[in-house]
Short mmCIF file of C-alpha atoms in Angstrom, two decimals:
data_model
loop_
_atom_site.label_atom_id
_atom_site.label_comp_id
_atom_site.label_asym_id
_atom_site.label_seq_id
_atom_site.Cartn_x
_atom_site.Cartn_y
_atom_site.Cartn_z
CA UNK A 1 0.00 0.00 0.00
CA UNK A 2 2.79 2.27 1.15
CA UNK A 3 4.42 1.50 -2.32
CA UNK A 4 1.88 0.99 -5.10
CA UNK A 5 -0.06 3.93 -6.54
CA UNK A 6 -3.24 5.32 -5.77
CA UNK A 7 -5.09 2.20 -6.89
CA UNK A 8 -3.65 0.30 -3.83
CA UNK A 9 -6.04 2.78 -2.04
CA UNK A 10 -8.85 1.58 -3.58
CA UNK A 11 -7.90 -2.13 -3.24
CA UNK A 12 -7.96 -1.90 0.31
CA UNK A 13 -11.10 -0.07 0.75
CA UNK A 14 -12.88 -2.60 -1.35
CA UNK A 15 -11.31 -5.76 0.34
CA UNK A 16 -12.90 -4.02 3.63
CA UNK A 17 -15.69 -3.21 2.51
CA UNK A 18 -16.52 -6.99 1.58
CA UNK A 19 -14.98 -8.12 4.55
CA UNK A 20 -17.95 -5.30 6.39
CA UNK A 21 -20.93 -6.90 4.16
CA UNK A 22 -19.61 -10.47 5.03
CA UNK A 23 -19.74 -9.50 8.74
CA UNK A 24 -22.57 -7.68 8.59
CA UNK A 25 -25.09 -10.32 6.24
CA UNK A 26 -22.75 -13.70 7.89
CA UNK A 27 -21.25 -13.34 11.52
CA UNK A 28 -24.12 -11.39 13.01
CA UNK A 29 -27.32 -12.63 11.11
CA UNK A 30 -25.83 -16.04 11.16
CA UNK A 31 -26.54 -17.30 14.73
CA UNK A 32 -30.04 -15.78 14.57
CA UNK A 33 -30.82 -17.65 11.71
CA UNK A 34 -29.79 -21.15 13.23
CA UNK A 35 -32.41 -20.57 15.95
CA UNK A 36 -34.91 -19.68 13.76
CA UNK A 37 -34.49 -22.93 11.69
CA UNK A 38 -34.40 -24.85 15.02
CA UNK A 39 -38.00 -22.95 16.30
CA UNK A 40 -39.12 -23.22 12.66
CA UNK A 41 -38.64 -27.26 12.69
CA UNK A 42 -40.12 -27.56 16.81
CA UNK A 43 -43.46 -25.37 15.32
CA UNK A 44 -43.83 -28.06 12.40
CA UNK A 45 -43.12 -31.07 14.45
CA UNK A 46 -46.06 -29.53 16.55
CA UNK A 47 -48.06 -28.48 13.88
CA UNK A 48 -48.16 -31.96 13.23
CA UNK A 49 -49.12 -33.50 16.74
CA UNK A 50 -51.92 -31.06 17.24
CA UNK A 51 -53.18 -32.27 13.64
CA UNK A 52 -53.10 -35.91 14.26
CA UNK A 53 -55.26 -35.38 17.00
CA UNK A 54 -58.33 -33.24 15.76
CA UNK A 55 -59.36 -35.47 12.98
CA UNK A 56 -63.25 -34.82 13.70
CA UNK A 57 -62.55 -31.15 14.60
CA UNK A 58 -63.00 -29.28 11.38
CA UNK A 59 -62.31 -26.11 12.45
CA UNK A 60 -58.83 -26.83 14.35
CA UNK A 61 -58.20 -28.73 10.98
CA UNK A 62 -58.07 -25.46 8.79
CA UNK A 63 -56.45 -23.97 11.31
CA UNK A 64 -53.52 -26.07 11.38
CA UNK A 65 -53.46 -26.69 7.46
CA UNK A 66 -53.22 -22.78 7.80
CA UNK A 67 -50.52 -22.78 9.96
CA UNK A 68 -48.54 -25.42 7.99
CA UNK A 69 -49.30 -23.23 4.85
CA UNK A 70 -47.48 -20.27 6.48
CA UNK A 71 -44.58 -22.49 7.61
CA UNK A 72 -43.70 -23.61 3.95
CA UNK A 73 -44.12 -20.18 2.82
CA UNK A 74 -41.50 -19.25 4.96
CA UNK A 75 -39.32 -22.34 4.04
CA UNK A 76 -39.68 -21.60 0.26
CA UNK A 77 -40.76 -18.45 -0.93
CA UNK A 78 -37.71 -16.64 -0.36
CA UNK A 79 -38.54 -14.91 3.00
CA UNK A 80 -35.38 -15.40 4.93
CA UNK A 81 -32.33 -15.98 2.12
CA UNK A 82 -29.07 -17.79 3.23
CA UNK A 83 -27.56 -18.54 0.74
CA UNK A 84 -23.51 -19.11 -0.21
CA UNK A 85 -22.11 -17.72 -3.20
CA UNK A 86 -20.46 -20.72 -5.06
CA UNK A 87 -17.58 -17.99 -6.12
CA UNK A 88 -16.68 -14.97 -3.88
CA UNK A 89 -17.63 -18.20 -0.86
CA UNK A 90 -19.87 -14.71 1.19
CA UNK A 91 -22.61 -15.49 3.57
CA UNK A 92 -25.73 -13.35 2.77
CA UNK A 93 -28.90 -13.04 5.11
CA UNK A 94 -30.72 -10.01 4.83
CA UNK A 95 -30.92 -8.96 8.35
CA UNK A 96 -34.47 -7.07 7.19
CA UNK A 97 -35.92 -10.22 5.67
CA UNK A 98 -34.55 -12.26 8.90
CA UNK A 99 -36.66 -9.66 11.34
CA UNK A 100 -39.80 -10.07 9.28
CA UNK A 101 -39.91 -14.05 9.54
CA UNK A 102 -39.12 -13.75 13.41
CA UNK A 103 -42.47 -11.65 13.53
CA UNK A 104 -44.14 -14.28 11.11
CA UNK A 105 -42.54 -17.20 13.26
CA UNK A 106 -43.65 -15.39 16.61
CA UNK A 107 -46.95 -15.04 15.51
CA UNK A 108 -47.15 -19.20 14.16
CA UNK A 109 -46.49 -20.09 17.73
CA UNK A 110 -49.30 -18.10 19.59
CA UNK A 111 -51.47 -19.52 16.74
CA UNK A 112 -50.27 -22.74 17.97
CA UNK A 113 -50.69 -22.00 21.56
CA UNK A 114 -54.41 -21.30 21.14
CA UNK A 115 -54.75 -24.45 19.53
CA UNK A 116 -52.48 -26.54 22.20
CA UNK A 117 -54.71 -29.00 25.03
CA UNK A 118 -55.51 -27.44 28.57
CA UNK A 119 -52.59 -29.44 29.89
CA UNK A 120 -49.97 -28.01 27.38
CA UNK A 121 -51.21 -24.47 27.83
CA UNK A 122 -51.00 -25.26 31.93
CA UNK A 123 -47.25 -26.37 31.11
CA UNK A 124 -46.57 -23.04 29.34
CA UNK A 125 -48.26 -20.84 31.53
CA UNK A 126 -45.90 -22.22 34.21
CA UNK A 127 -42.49 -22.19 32.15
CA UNK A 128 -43.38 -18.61 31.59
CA UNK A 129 -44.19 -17.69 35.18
CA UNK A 130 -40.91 -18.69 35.83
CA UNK A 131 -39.29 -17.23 33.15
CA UNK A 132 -40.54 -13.85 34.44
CA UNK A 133 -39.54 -14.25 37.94
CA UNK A 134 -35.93 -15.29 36.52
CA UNK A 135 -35.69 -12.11 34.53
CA UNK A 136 -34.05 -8.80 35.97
CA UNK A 137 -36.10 -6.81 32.80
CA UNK A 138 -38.62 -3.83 34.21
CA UNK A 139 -41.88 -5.17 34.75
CA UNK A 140 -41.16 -9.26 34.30
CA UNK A 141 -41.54 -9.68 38.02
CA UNK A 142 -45.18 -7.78 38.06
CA UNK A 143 -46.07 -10.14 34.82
CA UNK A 144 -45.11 -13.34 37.10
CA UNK A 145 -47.14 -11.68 39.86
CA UNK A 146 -49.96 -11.31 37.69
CA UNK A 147 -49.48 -14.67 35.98
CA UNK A 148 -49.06 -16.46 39.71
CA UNK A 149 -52.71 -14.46 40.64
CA UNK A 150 -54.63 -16.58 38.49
CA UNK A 151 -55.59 -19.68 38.05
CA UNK A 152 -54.31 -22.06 35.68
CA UNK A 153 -57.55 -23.51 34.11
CA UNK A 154 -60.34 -21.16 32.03
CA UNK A 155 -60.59 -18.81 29.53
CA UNK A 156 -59.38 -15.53 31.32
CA UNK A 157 -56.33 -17.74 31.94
CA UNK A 158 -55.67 -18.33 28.17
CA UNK A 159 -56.29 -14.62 27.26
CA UNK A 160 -53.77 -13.73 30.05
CA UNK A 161 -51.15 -16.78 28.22
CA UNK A 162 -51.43 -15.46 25.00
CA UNK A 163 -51.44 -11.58 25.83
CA UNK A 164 -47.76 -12.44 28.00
CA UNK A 165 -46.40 -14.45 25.33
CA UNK A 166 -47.35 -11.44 22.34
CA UNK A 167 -46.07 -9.05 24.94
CA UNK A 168 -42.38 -11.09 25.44
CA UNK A 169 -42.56 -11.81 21.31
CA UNK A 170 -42.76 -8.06 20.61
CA UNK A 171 -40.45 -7.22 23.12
CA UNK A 172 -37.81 -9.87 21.43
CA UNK A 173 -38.43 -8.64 17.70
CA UNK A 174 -38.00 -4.79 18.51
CA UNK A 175 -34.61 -5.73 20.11
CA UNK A 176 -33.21 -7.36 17.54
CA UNK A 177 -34.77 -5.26 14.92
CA UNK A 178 -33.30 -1.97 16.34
CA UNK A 179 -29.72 -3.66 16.89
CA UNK A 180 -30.01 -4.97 12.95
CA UNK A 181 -30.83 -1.03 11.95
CA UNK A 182 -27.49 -0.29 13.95
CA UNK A 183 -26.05 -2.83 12.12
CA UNK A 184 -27.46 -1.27 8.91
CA UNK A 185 -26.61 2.25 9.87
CA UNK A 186 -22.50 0.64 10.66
CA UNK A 187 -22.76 -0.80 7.42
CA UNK A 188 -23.66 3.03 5.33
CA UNK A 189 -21.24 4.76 7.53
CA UNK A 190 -18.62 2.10 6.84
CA UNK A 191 -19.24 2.37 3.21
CA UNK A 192 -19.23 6.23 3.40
CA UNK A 193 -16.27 6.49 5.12
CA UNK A 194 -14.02 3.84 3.07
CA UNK A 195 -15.12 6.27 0.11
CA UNK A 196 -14.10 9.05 1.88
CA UNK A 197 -10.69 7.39 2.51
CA UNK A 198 -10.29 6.47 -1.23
CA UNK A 199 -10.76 9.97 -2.26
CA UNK A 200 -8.52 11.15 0.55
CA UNK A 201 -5.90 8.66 0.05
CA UNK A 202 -6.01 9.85 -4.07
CA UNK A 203 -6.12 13.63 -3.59
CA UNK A 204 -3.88 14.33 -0.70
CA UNK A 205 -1.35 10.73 -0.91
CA UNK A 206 -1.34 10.04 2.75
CA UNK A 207 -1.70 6.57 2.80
CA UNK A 208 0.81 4.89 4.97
CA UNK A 209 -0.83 7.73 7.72
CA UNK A 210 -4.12 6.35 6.88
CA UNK A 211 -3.04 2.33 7.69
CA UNK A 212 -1.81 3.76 10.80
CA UNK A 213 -4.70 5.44 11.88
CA UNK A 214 -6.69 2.16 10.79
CA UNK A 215 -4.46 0.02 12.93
CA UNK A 216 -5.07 2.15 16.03
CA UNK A 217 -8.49 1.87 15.39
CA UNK A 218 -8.57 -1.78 15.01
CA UNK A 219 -6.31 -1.70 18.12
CA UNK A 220 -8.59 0.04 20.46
CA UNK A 221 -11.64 -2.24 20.91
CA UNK A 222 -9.52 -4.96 20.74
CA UNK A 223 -7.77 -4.30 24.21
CA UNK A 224 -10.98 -2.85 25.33
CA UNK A 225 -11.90 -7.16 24.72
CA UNK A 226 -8.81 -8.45 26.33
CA UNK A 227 -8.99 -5.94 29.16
CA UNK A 228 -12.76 -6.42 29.90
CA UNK A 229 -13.09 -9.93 28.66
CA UNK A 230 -16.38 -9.32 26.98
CA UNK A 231 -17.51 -8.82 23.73
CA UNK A 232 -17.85 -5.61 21.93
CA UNK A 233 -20.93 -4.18 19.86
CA UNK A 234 -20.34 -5.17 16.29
CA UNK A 235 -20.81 -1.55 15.26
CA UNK A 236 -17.83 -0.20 16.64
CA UNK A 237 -15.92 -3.46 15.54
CA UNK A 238 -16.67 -2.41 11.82
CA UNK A 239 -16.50 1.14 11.85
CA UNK A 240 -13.25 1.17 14.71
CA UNK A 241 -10.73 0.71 11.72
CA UNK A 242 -12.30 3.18 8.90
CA UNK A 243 -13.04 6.16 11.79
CA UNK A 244 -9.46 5.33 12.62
CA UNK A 245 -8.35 6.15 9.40
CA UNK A 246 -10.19 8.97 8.88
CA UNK A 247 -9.32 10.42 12.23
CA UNK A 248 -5.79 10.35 12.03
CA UNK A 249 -5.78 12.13 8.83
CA UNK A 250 -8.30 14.74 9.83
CA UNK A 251 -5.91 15.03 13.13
CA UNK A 252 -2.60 15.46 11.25
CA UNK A 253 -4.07 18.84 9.95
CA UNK A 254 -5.77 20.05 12.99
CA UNK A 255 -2.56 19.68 14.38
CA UNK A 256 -0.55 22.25 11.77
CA UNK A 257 -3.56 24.18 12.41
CA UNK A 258 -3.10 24.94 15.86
CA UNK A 259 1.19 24.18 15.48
CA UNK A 260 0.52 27.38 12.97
CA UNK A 261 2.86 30.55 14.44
CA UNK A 262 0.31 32.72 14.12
CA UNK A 263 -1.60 30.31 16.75
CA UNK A 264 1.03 28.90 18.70
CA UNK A 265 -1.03 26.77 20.40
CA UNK A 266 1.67 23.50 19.98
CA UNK A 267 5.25 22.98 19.72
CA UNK A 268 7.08 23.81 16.97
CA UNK A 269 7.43 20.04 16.64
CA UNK A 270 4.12 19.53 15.54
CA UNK A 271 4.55 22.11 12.91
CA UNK A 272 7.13 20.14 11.30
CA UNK A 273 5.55 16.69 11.42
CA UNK A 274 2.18 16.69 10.38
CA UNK A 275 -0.04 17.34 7.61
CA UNK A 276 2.98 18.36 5.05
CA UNK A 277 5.19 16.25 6.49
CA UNK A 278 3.07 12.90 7.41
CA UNK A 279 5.34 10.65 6.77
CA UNK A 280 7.78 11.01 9.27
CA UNK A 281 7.95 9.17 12.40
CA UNK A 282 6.55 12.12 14.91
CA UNK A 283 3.89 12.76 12.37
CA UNK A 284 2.77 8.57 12.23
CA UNK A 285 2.70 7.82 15.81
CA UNK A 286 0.45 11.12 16.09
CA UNK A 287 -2.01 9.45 13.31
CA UNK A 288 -1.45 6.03 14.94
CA UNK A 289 -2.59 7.89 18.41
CA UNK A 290 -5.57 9.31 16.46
CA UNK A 291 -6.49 6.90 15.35
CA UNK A 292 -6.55 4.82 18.41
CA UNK A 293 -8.00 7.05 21.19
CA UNK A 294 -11.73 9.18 19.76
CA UNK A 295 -11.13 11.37 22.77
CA UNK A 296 -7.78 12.98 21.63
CA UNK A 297 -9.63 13.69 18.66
CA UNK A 298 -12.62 15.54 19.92
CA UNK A 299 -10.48 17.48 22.30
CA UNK A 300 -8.23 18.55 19.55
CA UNK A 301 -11.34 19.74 17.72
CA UNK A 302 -12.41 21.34 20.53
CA UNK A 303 -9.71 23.73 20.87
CA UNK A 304 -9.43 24.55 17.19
CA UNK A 305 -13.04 25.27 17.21
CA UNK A 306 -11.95 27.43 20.26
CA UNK A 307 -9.15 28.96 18.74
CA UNK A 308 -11.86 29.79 15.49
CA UNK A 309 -14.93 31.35 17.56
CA UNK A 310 -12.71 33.32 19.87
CA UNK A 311 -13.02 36.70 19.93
CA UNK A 312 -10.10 39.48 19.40
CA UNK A 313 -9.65 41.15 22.70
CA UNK A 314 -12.01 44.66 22.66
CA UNK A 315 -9.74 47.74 22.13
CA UNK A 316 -9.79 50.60 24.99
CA UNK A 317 -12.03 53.12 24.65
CA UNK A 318 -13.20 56.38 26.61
CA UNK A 319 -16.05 56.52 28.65
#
């Protein structure tokens, strides 16, 4: 990169950028999707009890041919896609597609709930009284309270299943489907920001102060896993290495800004190693450090936004 010509820049950016929509449509949706096969396959296999047994019930019949109807649908019309490019070898789920069958799925199992025997629906009502008690979430503990109140057998009891169960469903499907928009919001500003770098690294020929920056950025939520031993949001995992980059380029010229002798605000050193000078070794630890630490960042562009809005000092005059 530090070698080759301006295409190298471009290279790079596009070998991230597949390695971002690999992580993005494979690593993350990729779990998610296993456990909805495994839920889809336990809602046929009960599809298929509850049908064995109301043979002279008409009614529960089209219900359940229903509900097997909207299980193949989402088995074979497309509306989750995993799929592996015999090729390029990328893993592609549509995250959007993925939250729509969850809802779909979610919505299959209440309709199997209502159809489930007095004894079943006794067994869930239980398994999600305790659930609730074991949950630290606001307002589990009054649910099991209110589940625990009533009794276990009669109508008001399976309204009171079935409105807990919609109430947990929901709950589940806006969580995920706000943390795939964040997902889908890391995935534009990674792709903005690699295009940003390409133009950058083209125009102005900072590259090797670019990698740097990216490396700090990679750096920094990877000892923020080591230190804390837990994972980190995917987001900043994506975006860590292509804010790095753009940081520490952005942070080589605020520097000769405020190094400037008509500001004075750093050393002299600074003056000499940074944006016109980036690539020598002063001026690549600085990107490196830019690139690794957002808070150095923001407080440099704090004081040159500072050093912009301030006012000349008022001249004397006469009363």
């Amino acid at each position: 990169m530090t070698r080759g010509g301006p295409w190298t820049v471009a290279v790079v950016c596009a070998a991230y950028l597949a390695i971002v929509f690999i992580t993005t449509r494979g690593l993350i949706a990729a779990p998610r999707y296993r456990q909805f096969q495994g839920r889809l396959g336990d809602a046929r296999t009960r599809a298929g009890i509850l049908a064995a047994g109301s043979c002279d019930d008409p009614v529960r019949t089209a219900e359940l041919a229903a509900v097997t109807s909207r299980l193949d649908d989402l088995e074979n019309n497309g509306t989750v896609a995993w799929r592996i490019l015999p090729r390029s070898w990328a893993v592609a789920i549509p995250l959007s597609k993925l939250a729509a069958a969850w809802r779909v799925l979610h919505g299959i199992e209440r309709r199997l709930l209502r159809l489930q025997t007095p004894e079943e629906k006794r067994e869930q009502l239980r398994a999600l009284q305790l659930r609730l008690e074991g949950s630290a979430l606001p307002g589990d503990e009054r649910l099991a309270a209110e589940l625990a109140r009533h009794p276990a057998d009669g109508p008001e009891a399976d309204t009171l299943l079935l409105a807990v169960a919609e109430h947990l469903h929901d709950r589940e499907d806006t969580a995920s489907e706000q943390e795939y928009e964040q997902q889908r919001t890391a995935l534009w500003l990674a792709t903005t920001g690699l295009g940003v770098a390409l133009l950058i690294g083209v125009a102005f020929d900072h590259r090797l102060p670019m990698l740097l920056g990216a490396l700090g950025g990679f750096l920094s939520p990877l000892i923020g896993v080591m230190r804390s031993q837990r994972p980190a949001s995917w987001g900043v995992l994506v975006l860590a290495p292509v804010g790095g980059a753009l940081a520490a380029v952005a942070g080589l010229l605020l520097v000769r800004m405020l190094a400037d002798p008509e500001l004075s605000v750093l050393g002299h050193v600074f003056l000499d190693n940074a944006w016109t000078a980036s690539t020598r070794p002063v001026a690549l630890a600085v990107a490196l450090l830019f690139g690794f630490s957002g808070t150095l960042f923001s407080r440099l562009a704090l004081t040159a936004t500072g050093q912009l809005v301030s006012t000349p000092p008022a001249t004397g005059q006469q009363p």
